[in-house]
Amino acid sequence: MSGGFPILSLMLAVPLVAAIVCIFAGDRSARLIALGATLVTFVLGCVLWAQFDIGGAQWQFTERADLFGRFQWALGIDGMALMLIMLSVFLMPLCILASWDAIKQRVGLYMAMFLIMETIMIGVFCAQDLLLFYIFFEAGLIPMYFIIGIWGGANRIYAAFKFFLYTLLGSVLMLIAMIAMIREAGTTDIPTLLAYNFPPEMQTWLWLAFFASLAVKMPMWPVHTWLPDAHVQAPTAGSMILAGVLLKLGAYGFLRFMMPMFPDASAQLMWIVFGLSMVAVVYTSLVALVQSDMKKLIAYSSVAHMAIVTAGLFAFNQQGIEGALIIMLSHGVVSAALFFCVGVIYDRLHTREIDRYGGLAVNMPAYALFFMLFTMASIGLPGTSGFVGEFLSLLGIYEASSVVAFVCTTGIILGAAYMLYLYRRVVFGELTKDDVKAMADLNPREWVILAPLAAVALWMGVYPESFLAPMRGDVTTVVARLAPAKPAGDAHLAAGKPKAAKAHEGEAAHGPSHAGGVQ
Amino acid sequence: MIQAIVFLPLLAALVAGLGQRVIGNMPSKIITTGALFTSCALSWPIFLSFVTGSGEPTVTPVLHWVSSGALQFNWELRVDTLTAVMLVVITTVSALVHLYSWGYMEEDPDQPRFFAYLSLFTFAMLMLVTANNLVQMFFGWEGVGLASYLLIGFWYKKPSANAAAIKAFVVNRVGDLGFMLGIFGTFLVFGTVSIPEILSAAPGMAGSTITFMGMRLDTMTILCLLLFIGAMGKSAQLGLHTWLPDAMEGPTPVSALIHAATMVTAGVFMVCRLSPMFETAPIAQGVVMFVGAATCFFAATVATTQWDIKRVIAYSTCSQLGYMFFAAGAGAYGAAMFHLFTHAFFKALLFLGAGSVIHAMHHEQDMRYYGNLRKSIPITYWAMMLGTLAITGVGIAGVAGFAGFYSKDGILEAAFASGGGGVVAFWVGIFVAFLTSFYSWRLVFLTFYGKPRWEQSEHIQHAVHGDHHDAPSEEDAGHDHAHAHHHDAPHGVQGDGTAGYHPHESPLSMLIPLVVLSIGAVFAGIAFHHQFIYPEEGMAFWKGSLAFDEHLMHAAHEVPTWVKWTPFTAMAIGLFLAWNSYIRNTTLPARFVAQFKLLHQFLYNKWYFDELYHLLFVKPAFAIGRFFWKRGDEGTIDRFGPDGAAALVQGGTRLAVRLQSGYVYGYAFVMLLGLVGLASWAMVNFL
């Protein structure tokens, strides 16, 4: 233990203890216990945020205890981890509420799975020991696997299997890479590893091994196909937590390990990330456009958003990385909200087919309003959280490469197209179908879930400083770490010649620019 | 005070929009309309202080927004001459449109939502014009886009309205792509997004070069062109104009406010706001002028053939925006803003007048079924008359004229005086002045003169037979193609073409805005032309808020006399032609169409832009999406990835059965546990 009250351990323990109790509790009490435990954890999270010293030490709330062998119980957070923990503990009570009526079988086990998931997520973000991190990182699969496999839709086994198969492959490679790192550096301590300079040729191999695992978690194209299936089969709350937090693990891994630990390899191989991200933005957006299943559509849109995150991270500058982080937070809130919006109408009509709906604005006006807000946040309307993240990261990407920025920015056109097309088919139009007519507007429980999500989406859009400030120092550290390896951007701005030579220079410069402008 | 002007509409929108169920219809209307009139009352003194020369530019900070590394931008409200001009335009037209909507939307069941959207729009537009940095401008830019989307699709049960709304948003996003890249590039070059800082540093960047998408380009040229693409989207310039005519699906007051007077002029405002940047990029200016002139011409040709009264005015708007851009391209930013200013009054007047006609004609929008309305709705008639006199630019050079006379002639003279491409633009402008006069008078003559042709209208038949529509209004808007059945034998018994229908003049709430705007259409030119476009007064008025070229404006006033008289002549020819075709010799248009069938089809179908874009973009997007999904994800990645792996593991064929049985599920879980075990073992033993 190094100093202070072990609040992180407490945050890990509360959900875990509650999970064990839930397994043995009846349905009703399991719900209440789960809600209570997640709320307590949320309050602890708020305390954490309030106590976090912005601009203070990089690692705060550190705890350390030797276990067996090299194995250490080492916890601690920086600003980025703090924000991602906040995201997890904020979403968790909402997920429990979202499952309140929808889950009727084996409620105790279900709640236990979510609580274990919460412990694992907090653990991933606060682990300071490489092996501890790995265990949390991979263990996250297990409850998600159960949630999809037991409480999922008709084709849940296939989806759970696919989810597992994909993530398994990368995990093995990452584990091997980690063992190699530990042998090379002689420590499992993450802060120490962050400062360790691995030999460049070794970095490349380590980078590729990590990339194999993290790209799947992101997910990046072309290893994204598990996500639509997992989302479609998962229960509403499962989708919320999958999109909300689990999809952030990949990017967190990029930012925590690959970029600062292997800066040379990151700079060398950034073209892979840029290339895959560009393909993903265009490819998955177009695929989203033609989906007839609401959850699939939003799942594909998640892949497109995550592609902007990866591209933003590899811009290697303050705006790109901060933007990527804000997209992660924003997407966590907004996509969770969108999946819940799907869940609201799924609970009423038991179908995700877009064509089965239409005209909901008539009988569900409050729902229509929330759905509109989150749609706009998803397509990055200024004033919502989506804009701040997208704008910053694209601006950062532009500094690195105008081509990548251009291709990624086309996402704002395609994003508007598929989201508005979805919204139109579900909410607008004539209300003709009898079963749709019978659907009631939001009940108080649904209000309680949607209102905080909406508030955060707007808060992050209007005053993102609350979220940027804790992370600023950490991003600066990463940027500084990357600076020696960072390649120059493609802009190559050259000042104009002084007056005398200007006419000549003007000739030279204007020729090609004219051609470019007209094309 | 500026905070009140900007945020009152937002507050009203929130109260009316979110609280409509609690407070009800009437309070929602009173709150929103009251807020707008208050904003308007506060805006005029600011504008007048700049007119008299006592106003000083101010920047009012509101809230910190974003800081990320060197990038910083805040919520701020900037007020200078350029903003002040926009303030009065926006708040005045918006307040009047709010009032007008009391009458126009009377029977709509969803009024609070409508008023909330209108106020929300006004807020976003005010944020746009008070922006002190490019990002806040973009906030307003997208905010008005949202409001426009919501209002075009206000009658969300109509498929055509929904389609138009999405089209407006997505086409605008194409422009936004340019705008965003422009902002990124500007930040890269100048290290800031603050507008005053960029503008003061812009001349220093003239002649510098930069690589964009692998091309080596002149820095200022590429930045200005990217930003201009944004302006083209918002201001419906040729290529990105296709959303504007469809936007007429929205209620008519919306068309007046958003798609005529304010939002669509945002692009012109942006170019003027950033005019010192454009001044350093002559090639970009040339492009602005070319695009403006081309749009001006294109839209006017289409307007001459349309039958829907709102579409004629929509194309007219598009065309007038073209005028503003070619003025800006010629370097006459003051003239561009002047035309924006006067156009707001007379175009809003024309739209609201059209709304009043539509209201009187029981939602009929097709001018083929109008005629002889001047006696039934005299106030509307006179308002439309004044609007038409203003848009066609009636006036005597050196004596007096209607609003459009001053601003349009100012543009044409400046274009002529700028020489080079400006002279070409001048002649295009003259030809368009002729077309403008023709289609505007055509509208007036078809609507208010001749014999009544009402009985052929479905809407009138409905009205006469008491067969009311359920849906609010303009239910069958945009129905050019669906009118074949109109030509059945007349159902009316009177035989005078009226079908026994008696159009009524609109209620007072609709007439007051018409009267107020008429005053603007008549006097806005004569009252303010010194400040906007005269060399010395202009310098003092604009106070550097846009690049005011004193020499150019001098030259514009010194142009030969024939240049000053040519627009008038073009207008007169257009008027004569319209009179000859639609009053004197009413069979002439049909004969003309029969003779030039192809040309007419080409114009009537709007140069086939929609068909072309559908073929080039919409269909391929869906086809490629489907291809990626079925052939890419399912046919390749899954087939050779997880499914293939599963098949191997399972030894092939009975996979599906076993998957269903849950066998693999358990198997996989065991593997996972094994993995965790392996990891633990590795840790303990190897490390």
XYZ file of N, CA and C in Angstrom, chain B residues 60-218:
477
model
N -18.213 39.724 -26.784
C -18.672 39.383 -25.440
C -18.397 37.915 -25.174
N -17.528 37.607 -24.221
C -17.295 36.196 -23.913
C -18.486 35.587 -23.183
N -18.761 34.330 -23.474
C -19.884 33.644 -22.830
C -19.393 32.477 -21.972
N -18.646 31.571 -22.587
C -18.223 30.370 -21.865
C -17.009 29.797 -22.576
N -16.141 29.198 -21.750
C -15.021 28.476 -22.335
C -15.569 27.273 -23.093
N -14.973 26.940 -24.236
C -15.488 25.778 -24.958
C -14.439 24.669 -24.998
N -13.458 24.815 -25.854
C -12.481 23.739 -25.998
C -11.083 24.317 -25.994
N -10.171 23.665 -25.273
C -8.769 23.944 -25.529
C -8.049 22.617 -25.573
N -7.302 22.460 -26.626
C -6.583 21.200 -26.842
C -5.258 21.570 -27.484
N -4.203 21.490 -26.712
C -2.915 21.925 -27.221
C -2.989 23.392 -27.603
N -2.552 23.704 -28.821
C -2.559 25.094 -29.261
C -3.950 25.532 -29.711
N -4.837 24.579 -29.846
C -6.171 24.892 -30.351
C -7.074 25.361 -29.216
N -7.592 26.557 -29.361
C -8.473 27.108 -28.331
C -9.641 27.799 -29.009
N -10.823 27.518 -28.522
C -11.941 28.353 -28.967
C -13.017 28.392 -27.899
N -13.658 29.534 -27.823
C -14.647 29.776 -26.775
C -15.989 30.134 -27.394
N -17.001 30.083 -26.555
C -18.300 30.644 -26.943
C -18.201 32.154 -26.759
N -18.352 32.880 -27.841
C -18.224 34.342 -27.781
C -19.259 34.960 -28.706
N -19.642 36.189 -28.382
C -20.582 36.888 -29.247
C -19.905 38.143 -29.788
N -19.677 38.139 -31.088
C -19.017 39.272 -31.712
C -20.076 40.149 -32.367
N -19.976 41.443 -32.137
C -20.884 42.368 -32.814
C -20.054 43.413 -33.528
N -20.149 43.439 -34.846
C -19.578 44.541 -35.607
C -20.590 44.887 -36.695
N -20.201 45.698 -37.651
C -21.187 46.141 -38.634
C -21.809 44.963 -39.370
N -20.947 44.042 -39.793
C -21.446 42.906 -40.562
C -22.463 42.109 -39.745
N -22.125 41.864 -38.471
C -23.061 41.151 -37.601
C -24.340 41.944 -37.433
N -24.189 43.264 -37.245
C -25.368 44.095 -36.988
C -26.351 44.023 -38.152
N -25.806 44.011 -39.370
C -26.680 43.901 -40.540
C -27.462 42.589 -40.471
N -26.723 41.522 -40.169
C -27.375 40.210 -40.098
C -28.370 40.154 -38.945
N -28.017 40.790 -37.835
C -28.922 40.775 -36.674
C -30.292 41.311 -37.038
N -30.316 42.473 -37.695
C -31.637 43.032 -38.006
C -32.362 42.190 -39.041
N -31.616 41.674 -40.004
C -32.270 40.833 -41.007
C -32.914 39.623 -40.331
N -32.118 38.949 -39.505
C -32.603 37.702 -38.910
C -33.757 37.966 -37.956
N -33.543 38.877 -37.020
C -34.574 39.056 -36.000
C -35.846 39.653 -36.590
N -35.705 40.554 -37.552
C -36.908 41.167 -38.120
C -37.724 40.139 -38.882
N -37.072 39.457 -39.805
C -37.821 38.489 -40.605
C -38.371 37.391 -39.699
N -37.542 36.967 -38.741
C -37.991 35.888 -37.870
C -39.195 36.304 -37.032
N -39.146 37.509 -36.474
C -40.280 37.973 -35.670
C -41.544 38.030 -36.521
N -41.392 38.551 -37.738
C -42.567 38.666 -38.602
C -43.085 37.281 -39.006
N -42.160 36.373 -39.245
C -42.583 35.022 -39.628
C -43.282 34.332 -38.453
N -42.787 34.569 -37.251
C -43.478 34.016 -36.082
C -44.925 34.526 -36.050
N -45.060 35.827 -36.224
C -46.399 36.414 -36.175
C -47.278 35.835 -37.290
N -46.708 35.784 -38.481
C -47.428 35.277 -39.651
C -47.931 33.851 -39.407
N -47.097 33.080 -38.713
C -47.447 31.680 -38.493
C -48.657 31.509 -37.579
N -48.948 32.536 -36.799
C -50.178 32.470 -35.975
C -51.367 32.209 -36.865
N -51.397 32.932 -37.984
C -52.515 32.754 -38.902
C -52.326 31.518 -39.760
N -51.114 31.390 -40.313
C -50.898 30.350 -41.317
C -51.020 28.955 -40.726
N -50.548 28.788 -39.492
C -50.541 27.462 -38.878
C -51.740 27.254 -37.956
N -52.700 28.161 -38.045
C -53.870 28.149 -37.173
C -54.465 26.756 -36.947
N -54.622 26.008 -38.028
C -55.330 24.727 -37.906
C -54.409 23.547 -37.619
N -53.110 23.832 -37.503
C -52.181 22.721 -37.296
C -52.268 22.228 -35.861
N -52.319 20.921 -35.668
C -52.431 20.401 -34.295
C -51.116 20.463 -33.523
N -50.045 20.800 -34.200
C -48.728 20.655 -33.598
C -48.002 21.994 -33.494
N -48.734 23.039 -33.122
C -48.140 24.369 -33.228
C -46.958 24.640 -32.312
N -46.994 24.234 -31.033
C -45.843 24.570 -30.176
C -44.535 24.046 -30.749
N -44.573 22.848 -31.313
C -43.369 22.284 -31.891
C -42.868 23.164 -33.034
N -43.803 23.642 -33.836
C -43.425 24.491 -34.962
C -42.743 25.762 -34.469
N -43.368 26.401 -33.491
C -42.791 27.661 -32.994
C -41.463 27.416 -32.294
N -41.356 26.286 -31.606
C -40.087 25.974 -30.944
C -38.982 25.821 -31.979
N -39.285 25.125 -33.074
C -38.279 24.947 -34.130
C -37.875 26.304 -34.717
N -38.864 27.139 -34.967
C -38.555 28.452 -35.555
C -37.607 29.234 -34.645
N -37.903 29.214 -33.345
C -37.060 29.964 -32.411
C -35.680 29.333 -32.302
N -35.655 28.009 -32.312
C -34.366 27.310 -32.268
C -33.522 27.689 -33.478
N -34.180 27.734 -34.618
C -33.463 28.141 -35.826
C -32.860 29.522 -35.644
N -33.681 30.438 -35.127
C -33.213 31.810 -34.987
C -31.997 31.876 -34.076
N -32.044 31.114 -32.993
C -30.896 31.072 -32.086
C -29.643 30.613 -32.820
N -29.765 29.501 -33.556
C -28.591 28.958 -34.243
C -28.049 29.961 -35.255
N -28.966 30.624 -35.950
C -28.539 31.601 -36.956
C -27.822 32.773 -36.290
N -28.323 33.163 -35.121
C -27.673 34.274 -34.414
C -26.293 33.856 -33.914
N -26.173 32.596 -33.486
C -24.849 32.116 -33.078
C -23.889 32.137 -34.259
N -24.418 31.825 -35.412
C -23.578 31.810 -36.616
C -23.027 33.206 -36.905
N -23.899 34.191 -36.877
C -23.443 35.525 -37.300
C -22.670 36.254 -36.214
N -22.801 35.807 -34.960
C -22.031 36.475 -33.913
C -20.727 35.738 -33.619
N -20.430 34.699 -34.404
C -19.236 33.892 -34.124
C -17.974 34.726 -34.264
N -17.069 34.487 -33.326
C -15.768 35.143 -33.405
C -14.686 34.128 -33.770
N -15.084 32.873 -33.886
C -14.123 31.874 -34.361
C -14.834 30.935 -35.329
N -14.030 30.245 -36.108
C -14.612 29.417 -37.164
C -15.455 28.283 -36.614
N -15.097 27.791 -35.417
C -15.821 26.629 -34.907
C -17.214 27.023 -34.427
N -17.314 28.188 -33.788
C -18.657 28.621 -33.397
C -19.497 28.898 -34.646
N -18.853 29.431 -35.670
C -19.587 29.638 -36.914
C -20.110 28.289 -37.415
N -19.275 27.277 -37.292
C -19.681 25.943 -37.728
C -20.807 25.405 -36.853
N -20.767 25.736 -35.571
C -21.863 25.359 -34.672
C -23.179 25.936 -35.187
N -23.167 27.233 -35.455
C -24.382 27.863 -35.964
C -24.777 27.266 -37.306
N -23.779 27.050 -38.104
C -23.934 26.487 -39.453
C -24.698 25.173 -39.408
N -24.269 24.281 -38.495
C -24.912 22.983 -38.365
C -26.234 23.114 -37.612
N -26.286 24.068 -36.691
C -27.521 24.286 -35.943
C -28.650 24.706 -36.864
N -28.373 25.635 -37.762
C -29.422 26.027 -38.709
C -29.755 24.862 -39.624
N -28.742 24.039 -39.911
C -29.006 22.855 -40.723
C -29.977 21.914 -40.040
N -29.769 21.734 -38.734
C -30.679 20.884 -37.956
C -32.091 21.460 -37.979
N -32.191 22.762 -37.700
C -33.515 23.386 -37.662
C -34.181 23.288 -39.031
N -33.385 23.485 -40.062
C -33.927 23.382 -41.415
C -34.437 21.968 -41.674
N -33.636 20.988 -41.257
C -34.045 19.578 -41.397
C -35.361 19.325 -40.677
N -35.449 19.821 -39.439
C -36.655 19.572 -38.657
C -37.866 20.268 -39.257
N -37.648 21.455 -39.802
C -38.783 22.220 -40.315
C -39.222 21.762 -41.706
N -38.260 21.345 -42.518
C -38.652 20.796 -43.829
C -39.491 19.548 -43.591
N -39.050 18.767 -42.614
C -39.790 17.543 -42.309
C -40.849 17.749 -41.246
N -41.308 18.989 -41.087
C -42.252 19.255 -40.000
C -43.496 18.385 -40.103
N -44.010 18.250 -41.328
C -45.146 17.342 -41.499
C -44.572 15.959 -41.758
N -44.168 15.322 -40.677
C -43.349 14.120 -40.796
C -44.112 12.916 -41.311
N -45.425 13.060 -41.477
C -46.166 11.926 -42.013
C -46.040 11.846 -43.534
N -45.644 12.961 -44.138
C -45.513 12.979 -45.600
C -44.180 12.390 -46.019
N -44.175 11.341 -46.793
C -42.892 10.775 -47.253
C -42.057 11.795 -48.012
N -42.718 12.625 -48.823
C -41.939 13.572 -49.624
C -41.236 14.583 -48.728
N -41.885 14.976 -47.627
C -41.256 15.929 -46.709
C -40.063 15.294 -46.025
N -40.201 14.037 -45.632
C -39.079 13.356 -44.991
C -37.897 13.214 -45.934
N -38.204 12.854 -47.174
C -37.129 12.696 -48.153
C -36.419 14.028 -48.358
N -37.197 15.094 -48.467
C -36.605 16.414 -48.696
C -35.738 16.823 -47.514
N -36.194 16.487 -46.303
C -35.438 16.870 -45.110
C -34.084 16.182 -45.084
N -34.100 14.877 -45.358
C -32.828 14.147 -45.351
C -31.916 14.666 -46.449
N -32.504 14.915 -47.600
C -31.703 15.404 -48.715
C -31.030 16.722 -48.346
N -31.800 17.615 -47.714
C -31.238 18.904 -47.333
C -30.064 18.702 -46.393
N -30.230 17.830 -45.427
C -29.170 17.643 -44.435
C -27.931 17.018 -45.071
N -28.145 15.998 -45.863
C -26.993 15.262 -46.403
C -26.249 16.099 -47.442
N -26.988 16.787 -48.304
C -26.303 17.629 -49.296
C -25.513 18.728 -48.585
N -26.096 19.272 -47.526
C -25.371 20.282 -46.775
C -24.115 19.712 -46.143
N -24.201 18.444 -45.754
C -23.021 17.816 -45.159
C -21.883 17.705 -46.173
N -22.235 17.554 -47.441
C -21.183 17.528 -48.461
C -20.435 18.859 -48.425
N -21.207 19.938 -48.336
C -20.566 21.234 -48.198
C -19.770 21.322 -46.911
N -20.332 20.758 -45.840
C -19.644 20.821 -44.540
C -18.306 20.105 -44.563
N -18.225 19.081 -45.388
C -16.942 18.389 -45.540
C -15.878 19.400 -45.966
N -16.235 20.224 -46.948
C -15.300 21.264 -47.378
C -15.026 22.256 -46.266
N -16.078 22.670 -45.591
C -15.937 23.650 -44.513
C -14.997 23.101 -43.435
N -15.237 21.848 -43.039
C -14.410 21.282 -41.968
C -12.948 21.185 -42.394
N -12.720 20.677 -43.603
C -11.339 20.588 -44.067
C -10.731 21.989 -44.145
N -11.557 22.958 -44.519
C -11.082 24.341 -44.553
C -10.653 24.812 -43.172
N -11.451 24.480 -42.168
C -11.089 24.881 -40.805
C -9.794 24.177 -40.386
N -9.704 22.883 -40.688
C -8.486 22.150 -40.306
C -7.262 22.787 -40.963
N -7.395 23.043 -42.248
C -6.271 23.628 -42.971
C -5.913 24.998 -42.419
N -6.946 25.782 -42.116
C -6.701 27.113 -41.582
C -5.961 27.035 -40.257
N -6.369 26.082 -39.425
C -5.673 25.941 -38.140
C -4.231 25.509 -38.363
N -4.033 24.612 -39.296
C -2.679 24.135 -39.568
C -1.786 25.295 -40.021
N -2.354 26.169 -40.851
C -1.552 27.244 -41.416
C -1.375 28.390 -40.428
N -2.465 28.773 -39.767
C -2.414 29.968 -38.927
C -2.245 29.653 -37.441
N -2.464 28.398 -37.070
C -2.322 28.038 -35.660
C -3.423 28.587 -34.778
N -4.522 28.992 -35.366
C -5.639 29.520 -34.583
C -6.918 29.377 -35.395
N -8.056 29.383 -34.698
C -9.321 29.417 -35.428
C -10.071 30.722 -35.154
N -9.410 31.626 -34.463
C -10.033 32.915 -34.173
C -10.082 33.763 -35.443
N -11.263 34.225 -35.803
C -11.415 34.900 -37.094
C -10.557 36.169 -37.197
N -10.602 37.068 -36.196
C -9.772 38.270 -36.362
C -8.284 37.960 -36.509
N -7.813 36.972 -35.766
C -6.387 36.636 -35.881
C -6.054 36.072 -37.255
N -6.959 35.236 -37.768
C -6.719 34.667 -39.103
C -6.692 35.780 -40.137
N -7.673 36.679 -40.039
C -7.787 37.711 -41.066
C -6.577 38.642 -41.061
N -6.065 38.914 -39.849
C -4.928 39.835 -39.839
C -3.662 39.137 -40.329
N -3.615 37.806 -40.186
C -2.409 37.098 -40.631
C -2.498 36.679 -42.093
N -3.710 36.726 -42.659
C -3.906 36.190 -44.010
C -2.994 36.832 -45.062
N -2.857 38.154 -45.096
C -2.016 38.740 -46.152
C -0.588 38.204 -46.123
N -0.095 37.888 -44.920
C 1.260 37.362 -44.806
C 1.428 35.986 -45.424
N 0.317 35.304 -45.632
C 0.386 33.949 -46.187
C 0.240 33.956 -47.700
N -0.050 35.118 -48.257
C -0.237 35.176 -49.704
C 1.025 34.665 -50.385
N 0.857 33.813 -51.379
C 1.999 33.315 -52.126
C 2.632 32.081 -51.527
N 2.273 31.724 -50.296
C 2.849 30.513 -49.724
C 2.192 29.296 -50.356
N 2.856 28.152 -50.224
C 2.305 26.942 -50.835
C 2.182 25.845 -49.792
N 1.316 24.896 -50.078
C 1.044 23.818 -49.142
C 0.666 22.574 -49.935
N 0.906 21.412 -49.333
C 0.485 20.175 -50.003
C -0.865 19.753 -49.466
N -1.798 19.541 -50.372
C -3.118 19.074 -49.980
C -3.462 17.884 -50.849
N -3.698 16.739 -50.235
C -4.044 15.519 -50.953
C -3.028 15.229 -52.053
N -1.773 15.431 -51.715
C -0.726 15.110 -52.673
C -0.488 16.152 -53.749
N -1.238 17.258 -53.694
C -1.025 18.292 -54.702
C -0.361 19.500 -54.053
N 0.540 20.106 -54.750
C 1.199 21.303 -54.234
C 0.382 22.511 -54.668
N -0.186 23.238 -53.709
C -1.129 24.291 -54.072
C -0.805 25.592 -53.354
N -1.343 26.668 -53.891
C -1.250 27.948 -53.219
C -2.096 27.888 -51.946
